[in-house]
Coordinates of C-alpha atoms in Angstrom, one line a residue:
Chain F
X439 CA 16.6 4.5 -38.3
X440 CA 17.8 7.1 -35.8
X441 CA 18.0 6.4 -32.7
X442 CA 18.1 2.9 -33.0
X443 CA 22.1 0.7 -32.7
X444 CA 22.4 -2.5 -33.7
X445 CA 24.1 -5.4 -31.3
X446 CA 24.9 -9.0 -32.7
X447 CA 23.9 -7.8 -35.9
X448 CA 20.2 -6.8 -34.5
X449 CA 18.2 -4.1 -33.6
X450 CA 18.4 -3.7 -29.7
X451 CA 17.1 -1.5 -26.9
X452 CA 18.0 -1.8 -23.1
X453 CA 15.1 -1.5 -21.4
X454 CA 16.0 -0.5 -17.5
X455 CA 13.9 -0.9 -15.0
X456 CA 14.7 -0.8 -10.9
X457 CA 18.3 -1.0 -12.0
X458 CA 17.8 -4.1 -13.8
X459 CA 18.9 -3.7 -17.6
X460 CA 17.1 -6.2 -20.0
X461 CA 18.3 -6.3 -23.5
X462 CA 15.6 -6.3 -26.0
X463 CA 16.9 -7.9 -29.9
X464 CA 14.8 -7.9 -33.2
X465 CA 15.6 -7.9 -36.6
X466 CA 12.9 -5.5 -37.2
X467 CA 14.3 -1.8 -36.1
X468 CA 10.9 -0.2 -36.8
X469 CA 9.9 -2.3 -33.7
X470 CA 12.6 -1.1 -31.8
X471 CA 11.9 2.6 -32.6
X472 CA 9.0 2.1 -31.1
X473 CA 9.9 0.4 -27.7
X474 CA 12.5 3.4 -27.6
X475 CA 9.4 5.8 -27.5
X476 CA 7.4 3.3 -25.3
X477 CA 10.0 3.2 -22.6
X478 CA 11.1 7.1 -22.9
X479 CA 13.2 7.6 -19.5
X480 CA 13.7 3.7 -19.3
X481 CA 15.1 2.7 -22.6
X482 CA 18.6 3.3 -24.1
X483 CA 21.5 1.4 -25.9
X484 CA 24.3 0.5 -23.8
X485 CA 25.7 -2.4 -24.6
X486 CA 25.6 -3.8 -20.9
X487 CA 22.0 -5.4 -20.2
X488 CA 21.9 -8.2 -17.4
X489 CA 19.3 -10.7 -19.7
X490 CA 18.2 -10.7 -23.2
X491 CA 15.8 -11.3 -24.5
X492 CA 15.4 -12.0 -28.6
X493 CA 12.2 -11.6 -29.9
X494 CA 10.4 -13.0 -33.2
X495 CA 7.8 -11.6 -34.3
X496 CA 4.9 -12.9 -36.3
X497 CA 2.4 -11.9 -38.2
X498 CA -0.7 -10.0 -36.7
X499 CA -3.0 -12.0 -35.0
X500 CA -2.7 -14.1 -32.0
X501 CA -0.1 -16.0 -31.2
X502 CA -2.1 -19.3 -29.9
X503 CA -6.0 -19.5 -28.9
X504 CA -5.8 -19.3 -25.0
X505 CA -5.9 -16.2 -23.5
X506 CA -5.1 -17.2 -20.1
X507 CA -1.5 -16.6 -19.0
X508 CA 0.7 -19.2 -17.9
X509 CA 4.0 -19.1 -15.7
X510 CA 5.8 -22.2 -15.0
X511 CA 9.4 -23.3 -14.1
X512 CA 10.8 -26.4 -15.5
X513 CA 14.8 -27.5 -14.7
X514 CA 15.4 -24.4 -14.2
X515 CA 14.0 -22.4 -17.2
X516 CA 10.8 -20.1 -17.4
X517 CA 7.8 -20.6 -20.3
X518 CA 5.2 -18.0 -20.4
X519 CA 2.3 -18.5 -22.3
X520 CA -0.9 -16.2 -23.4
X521 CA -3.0 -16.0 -26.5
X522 CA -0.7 -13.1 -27.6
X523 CA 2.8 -14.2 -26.5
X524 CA 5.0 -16.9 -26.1
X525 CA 8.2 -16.7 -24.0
X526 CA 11.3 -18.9 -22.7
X527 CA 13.4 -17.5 -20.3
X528 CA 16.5 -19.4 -18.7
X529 CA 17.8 -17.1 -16.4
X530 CA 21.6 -19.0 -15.7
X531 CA 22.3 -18.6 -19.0
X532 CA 20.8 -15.0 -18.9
X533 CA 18.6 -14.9 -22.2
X534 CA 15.3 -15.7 -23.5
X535 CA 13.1 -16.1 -26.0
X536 CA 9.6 -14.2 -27.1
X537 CA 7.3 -14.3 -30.0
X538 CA 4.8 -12.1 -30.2
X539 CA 3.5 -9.8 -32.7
X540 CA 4.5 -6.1 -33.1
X541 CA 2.8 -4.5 -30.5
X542 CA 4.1 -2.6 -27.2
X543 CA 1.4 -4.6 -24.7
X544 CA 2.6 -8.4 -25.2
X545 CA 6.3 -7.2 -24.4
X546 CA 4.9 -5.3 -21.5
X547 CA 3.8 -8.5 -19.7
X548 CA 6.7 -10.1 -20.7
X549 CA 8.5 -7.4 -18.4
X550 CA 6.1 -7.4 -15.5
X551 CA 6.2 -11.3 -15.2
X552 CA 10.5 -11.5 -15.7
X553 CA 10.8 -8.6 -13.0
X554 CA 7.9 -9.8 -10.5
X555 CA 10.2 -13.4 -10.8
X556 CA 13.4 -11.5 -10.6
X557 CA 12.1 -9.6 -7.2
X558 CA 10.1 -12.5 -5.5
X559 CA 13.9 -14.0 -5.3
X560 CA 15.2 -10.3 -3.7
X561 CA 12.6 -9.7 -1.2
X562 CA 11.2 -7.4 -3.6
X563 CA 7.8 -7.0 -5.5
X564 CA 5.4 -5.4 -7.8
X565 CA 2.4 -3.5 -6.3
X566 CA -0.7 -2.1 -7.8
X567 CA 0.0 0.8 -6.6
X568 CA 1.0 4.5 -7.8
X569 CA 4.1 5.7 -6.2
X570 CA 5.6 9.0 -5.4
X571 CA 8.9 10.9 -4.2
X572 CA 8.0 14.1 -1.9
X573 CA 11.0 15.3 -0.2
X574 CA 13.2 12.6 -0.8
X575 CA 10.8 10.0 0.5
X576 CA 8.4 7.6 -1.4
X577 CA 5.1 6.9 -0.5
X578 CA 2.8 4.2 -2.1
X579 CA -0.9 4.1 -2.6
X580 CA -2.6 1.2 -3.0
X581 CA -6.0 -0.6 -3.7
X582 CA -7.9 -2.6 -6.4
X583 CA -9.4 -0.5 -9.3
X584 CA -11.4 2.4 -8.8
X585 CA -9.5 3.0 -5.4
X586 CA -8.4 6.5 -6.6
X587 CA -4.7 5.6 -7.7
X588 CA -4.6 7.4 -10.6
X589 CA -7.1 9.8 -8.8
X590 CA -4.0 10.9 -6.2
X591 CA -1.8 10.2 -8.9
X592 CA -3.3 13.1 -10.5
X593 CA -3.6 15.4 -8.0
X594 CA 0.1 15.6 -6.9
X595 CA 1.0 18.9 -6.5
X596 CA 4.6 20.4 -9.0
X597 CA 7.2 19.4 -6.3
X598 CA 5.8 15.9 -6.0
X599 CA 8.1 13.2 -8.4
X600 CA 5.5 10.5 -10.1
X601 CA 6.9 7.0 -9.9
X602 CA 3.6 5.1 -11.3
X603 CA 0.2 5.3 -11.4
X604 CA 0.1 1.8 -11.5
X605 CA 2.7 -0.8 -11.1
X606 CA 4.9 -0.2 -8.1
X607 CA 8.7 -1.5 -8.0
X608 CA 9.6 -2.3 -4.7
X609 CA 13.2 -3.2 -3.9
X610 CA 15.2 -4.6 -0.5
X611 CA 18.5 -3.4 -0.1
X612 CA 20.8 -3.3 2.9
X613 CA 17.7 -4.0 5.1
X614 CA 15.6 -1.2 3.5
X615 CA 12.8 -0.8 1.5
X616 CA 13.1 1.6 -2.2
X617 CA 10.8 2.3 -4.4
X618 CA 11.4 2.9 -8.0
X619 CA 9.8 4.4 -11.1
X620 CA 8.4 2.5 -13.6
X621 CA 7.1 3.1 -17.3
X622 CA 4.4 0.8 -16.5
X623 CA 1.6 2.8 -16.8
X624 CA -2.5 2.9 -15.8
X625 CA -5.0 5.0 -16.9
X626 CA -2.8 8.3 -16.3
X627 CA -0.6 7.2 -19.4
X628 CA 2.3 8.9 -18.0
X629 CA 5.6 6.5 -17.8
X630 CA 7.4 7.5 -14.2
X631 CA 10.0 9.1 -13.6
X632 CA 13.3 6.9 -13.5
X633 CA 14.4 7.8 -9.8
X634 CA 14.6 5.9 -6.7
X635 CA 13.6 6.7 -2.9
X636 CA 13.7 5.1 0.5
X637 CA 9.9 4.1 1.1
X638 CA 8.6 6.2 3.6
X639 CA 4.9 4.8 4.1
X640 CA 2.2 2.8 2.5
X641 CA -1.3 4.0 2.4
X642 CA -4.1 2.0 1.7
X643 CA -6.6 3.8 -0.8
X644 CA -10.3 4.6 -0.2
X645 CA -12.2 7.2 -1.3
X646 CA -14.4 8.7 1.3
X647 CA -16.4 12.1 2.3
X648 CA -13.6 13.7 4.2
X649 CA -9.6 13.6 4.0
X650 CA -7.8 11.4 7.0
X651 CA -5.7 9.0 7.6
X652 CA -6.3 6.1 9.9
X653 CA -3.7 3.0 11.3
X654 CA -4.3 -0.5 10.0
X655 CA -3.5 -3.6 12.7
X656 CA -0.5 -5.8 10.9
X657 CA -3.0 -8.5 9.6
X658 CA -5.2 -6.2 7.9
X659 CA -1.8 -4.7 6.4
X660 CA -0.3 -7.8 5.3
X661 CA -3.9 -8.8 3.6
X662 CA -3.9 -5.5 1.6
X663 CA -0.5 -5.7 0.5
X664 CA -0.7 -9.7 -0.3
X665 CA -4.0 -9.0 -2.2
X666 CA -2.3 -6.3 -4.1
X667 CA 1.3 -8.1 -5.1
X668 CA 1.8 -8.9 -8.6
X669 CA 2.9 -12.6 -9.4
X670 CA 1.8 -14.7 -12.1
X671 CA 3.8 -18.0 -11.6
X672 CA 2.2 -21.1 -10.2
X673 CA 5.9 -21.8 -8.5
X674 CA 5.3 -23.0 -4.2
X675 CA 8.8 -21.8 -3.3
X676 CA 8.2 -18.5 -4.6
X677 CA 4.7 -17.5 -3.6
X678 CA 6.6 -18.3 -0.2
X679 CA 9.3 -16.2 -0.4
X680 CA 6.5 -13.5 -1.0
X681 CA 4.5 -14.2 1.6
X682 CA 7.6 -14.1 4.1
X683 CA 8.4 -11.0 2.4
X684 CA 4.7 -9.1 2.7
X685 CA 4.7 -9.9 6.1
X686 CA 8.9 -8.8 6.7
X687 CA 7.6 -5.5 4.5
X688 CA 4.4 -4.9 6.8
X689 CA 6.7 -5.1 10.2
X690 CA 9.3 -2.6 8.9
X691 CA 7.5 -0.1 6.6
X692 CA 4.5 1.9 8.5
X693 CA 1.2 1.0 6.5
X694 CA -1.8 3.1 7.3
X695 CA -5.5 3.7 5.7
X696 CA -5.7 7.2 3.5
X697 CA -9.3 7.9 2.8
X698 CA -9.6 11.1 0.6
X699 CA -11.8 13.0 -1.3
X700 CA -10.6 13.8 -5.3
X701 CA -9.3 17.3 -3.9
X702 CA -5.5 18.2 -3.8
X703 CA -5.7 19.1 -0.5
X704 CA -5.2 15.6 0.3
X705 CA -2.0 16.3 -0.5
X706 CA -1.3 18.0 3.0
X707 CA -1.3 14.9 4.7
X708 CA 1.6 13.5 2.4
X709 CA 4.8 14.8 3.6
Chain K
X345 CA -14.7 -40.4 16.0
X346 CA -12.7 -43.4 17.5
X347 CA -9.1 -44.2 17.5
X348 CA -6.3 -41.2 17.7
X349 CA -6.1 -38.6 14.9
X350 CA -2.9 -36.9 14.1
X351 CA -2.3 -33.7 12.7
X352 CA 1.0 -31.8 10.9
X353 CA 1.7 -28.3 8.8
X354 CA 1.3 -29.2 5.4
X355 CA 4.4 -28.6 3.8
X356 CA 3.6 -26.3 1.1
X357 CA 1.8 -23.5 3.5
X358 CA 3.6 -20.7 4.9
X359 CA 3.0 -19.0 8.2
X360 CA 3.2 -16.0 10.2
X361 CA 1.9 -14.3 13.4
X362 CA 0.9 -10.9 12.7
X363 CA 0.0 -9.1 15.7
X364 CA -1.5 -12.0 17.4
X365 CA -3.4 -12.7 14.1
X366 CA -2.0 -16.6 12.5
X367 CA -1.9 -15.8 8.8
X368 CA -1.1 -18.7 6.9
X369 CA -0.8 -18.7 2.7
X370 CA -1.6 -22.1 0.7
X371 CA 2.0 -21.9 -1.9
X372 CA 0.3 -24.3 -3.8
X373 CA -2.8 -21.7 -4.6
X374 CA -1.9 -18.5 -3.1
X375 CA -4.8 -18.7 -0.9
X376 CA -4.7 -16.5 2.3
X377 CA -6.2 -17.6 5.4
X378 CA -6.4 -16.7 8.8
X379 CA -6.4 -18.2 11.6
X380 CA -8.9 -18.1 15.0
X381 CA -7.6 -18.2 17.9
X382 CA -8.4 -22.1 18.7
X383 CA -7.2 -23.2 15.1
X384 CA -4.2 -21.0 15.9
X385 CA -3.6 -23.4 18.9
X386 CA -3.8 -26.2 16.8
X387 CA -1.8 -24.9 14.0
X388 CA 0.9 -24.6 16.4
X389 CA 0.8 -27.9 18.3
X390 CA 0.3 -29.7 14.7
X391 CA 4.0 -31.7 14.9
X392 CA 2.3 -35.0 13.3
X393 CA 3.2 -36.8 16.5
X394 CA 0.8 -35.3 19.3
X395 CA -2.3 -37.0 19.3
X396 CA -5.4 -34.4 18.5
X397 CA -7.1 -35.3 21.8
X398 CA -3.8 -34.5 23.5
X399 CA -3.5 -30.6 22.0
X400 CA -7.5 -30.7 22.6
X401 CA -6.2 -31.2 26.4
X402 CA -3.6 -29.8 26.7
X403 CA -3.6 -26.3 24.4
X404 CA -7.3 -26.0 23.9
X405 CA -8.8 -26.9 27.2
X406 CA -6.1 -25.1 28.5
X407 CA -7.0 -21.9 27.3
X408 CA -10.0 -22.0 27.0
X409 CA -13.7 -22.5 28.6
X410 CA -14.8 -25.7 27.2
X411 CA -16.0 -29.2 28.3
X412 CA -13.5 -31.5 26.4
X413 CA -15.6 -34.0 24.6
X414 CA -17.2 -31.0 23.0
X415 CA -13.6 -29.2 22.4
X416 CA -12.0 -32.3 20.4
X417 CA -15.5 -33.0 18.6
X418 CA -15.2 -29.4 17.6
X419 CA -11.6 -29.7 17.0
X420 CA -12.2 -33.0 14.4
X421 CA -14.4 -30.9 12.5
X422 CA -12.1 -28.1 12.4
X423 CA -8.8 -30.0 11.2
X424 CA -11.2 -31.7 8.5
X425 CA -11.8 -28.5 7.4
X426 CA -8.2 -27.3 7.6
X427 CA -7.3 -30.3 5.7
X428 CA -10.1 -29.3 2.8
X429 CA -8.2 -26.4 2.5
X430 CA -4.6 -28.1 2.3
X431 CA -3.2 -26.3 5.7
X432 CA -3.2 -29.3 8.0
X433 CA -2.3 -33.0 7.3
X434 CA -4.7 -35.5 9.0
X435 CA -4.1 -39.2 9.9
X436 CA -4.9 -42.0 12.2
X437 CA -1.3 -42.8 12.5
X438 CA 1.7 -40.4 13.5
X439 CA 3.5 -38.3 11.0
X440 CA 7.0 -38.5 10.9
X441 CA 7.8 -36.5 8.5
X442 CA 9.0 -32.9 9.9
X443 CA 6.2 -30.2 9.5
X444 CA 8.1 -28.4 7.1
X445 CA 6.0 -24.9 7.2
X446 CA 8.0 -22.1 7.6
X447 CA 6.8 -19.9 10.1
X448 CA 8.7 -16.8 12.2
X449 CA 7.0 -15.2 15.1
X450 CA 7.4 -11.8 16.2

């Protein structure tokens, strides 16, 4: 299958994400062809991943009955649980376990729940939020659905770099806030580009009659951004970590309210 | 209400003062709350080992226009509440546990 290497005797694709490599295995290379394509600009086969993950795959149909999703720590290890998927993760020994069935959307979750974990620990987070590099900076968008994030998303003029339409990765290092492309995709269906930038500002979406941009007090801030973090595990010492981190995020990155009509003009106020 | 009431942080809540705003997040449900400016008072007197009519006095009186009887009958109903909600502890003897909410001010 070109394309596709083999590690351990399996089929494998690194799948990259906010500098975060996570080695995907399978017996079934067909699969991993089509996680390569998935992931474009994300995926690759070096041999150096920091977890990895095997995955089993069954036969088509669901997995187990209950389509909730379920996130719990128990000494130590991870278990994930949705109608679709099944997955262990034990992060000291760096590897886990999924079964699933072929399909690109279970594995997905799989990837949005290990990184929101893996961030909540580094004063980090996922965002529903599109994302954006103008100028070296990166600005995030947020709001629930039907705020316009894929709206702005797709008016962004040609110099304007497209992190996500979606899910934003948002990283602390050295006392700074980055923001990184992900290939985790909303109704745009255009996987981000796989870059990097200091975030420059926050804007909280709303679509209105007239372009302009308006400050938010720090409560108000810290509410948006709490109501729009991503994290699935029913774990105390985590959803703390993320609430001292919303509000650490809130007093050192400049959040503001961006009401806009769908008009690229809007566009003028980003710089 | 007779006898003393005691209050203390639940220790599974998280706090922060936010531009004067108390925000406070249940751990245990994610729940976001925040805080008016007389629960605020509370919140922050709540060490488990001050007697309720003794913040009433001394914080809530304090700061603000009130007859006391009607303060701490308003203040029972209010930790009750609080409680409901898992924020505050609430007992007729003193806590001696530490209030282990984390909280930074800025």
């Amino acid at each position: 299958m070109p394309g596709v290497t083999t590690f351990a005797g399996r089929s494998h694709v690194v799948i990259d994400i906010g500098g975060m490599p996570i080695r995907l295995l399978t017996g079934d290379s067909e699969f991993i062809e089509l996680l390569h394509a998935r992931y474009a600009g994300f995926a690759h086969s070096s041999r150096d991943s920091r977890f990895d993950f095997e995955i089993d795959l069954a036969p088509p149909g669901r997995i187990s009955p209950d389509p909730e999703l379920y996130v719990r720590r128990d000494s130590g290890k991870w278990r994930f649980d949705r109608g679709d998927f099944h997955a262990e993760w034990d992060p000291a020994a760096s590897r886990g376990r999924i079964r699933q069935t072929a399909n690109p959307y279970s594995i997905d979750s799989v990837l949005r729940i290990v990184h929101s974990l893996l961030l909540a620990k580094q004063g980090g987070f996922l965002l529903h939020a599109a994302s954006a590099v103008r100028n070296g900076r990166a600005f995030l968008f947020t709001g629930v659905s039907g705020a316009g994030k894929t709206t702005i998303s797709s008016l962004a003029p040609p110099d304007v770099a497209l992190l996500t339409d979606e899910i934003s990765y948002v990283v602390k290092q050295d006392a700074r806030y980055f923001a990184f492309g992900t290939p985790f995709t909303g109704e745009l269906a255009r996987v981000g580009e796989n870059i990097r930038a200091p975030i420059e500002e926050v804007f909280l979406l709303a679509k209105g009659p007239e372009n302009r941009i308006e400050p938010v007090d720090a409560a108000v801030a810290a509410r948006a951004l709490l109501g729009n973090i991503l994290f699935f595990a029913e774990d105390s010492e985590l959803v703390n970590a993320l609430f001292q981190t919303a509000c650490e995020f809130v007093s050192r990155v400049p959040i503001r309210r961006l009401t806009f009509v769908p008009d690229a003009a809007v566009w003028e106020l980003i710089r | 209400m007779s006898g003393k009431l005691y209050v203390a942080r639940d220790s599974h809540v998280a706090a922060r003062n936010l531009g004067g705003e108390m925000m406070v997040m249940s751990a245990r449900n994610s729940t976001l709350y925040t805080l008016n400016p007389v629960a605020t008072a509370i919140w922050e007197a709540a060490d488990g080992v001050t007697p309720l009519d003794e913040i009433v006095a001394n914080r809530i009186c304090a700061q603000f226009d009130v007859a006391p009887e009607v303060a701490l009958k308003d203040a029972e109903t209010l930790v009750a509440e609080l409680a409901g909600h898992g924020i505050l502890v609430v007992s007729d003897r003193p806590i001696v546990r530490a209030a282990a909410a984390t909280e930074n001010s800025r």
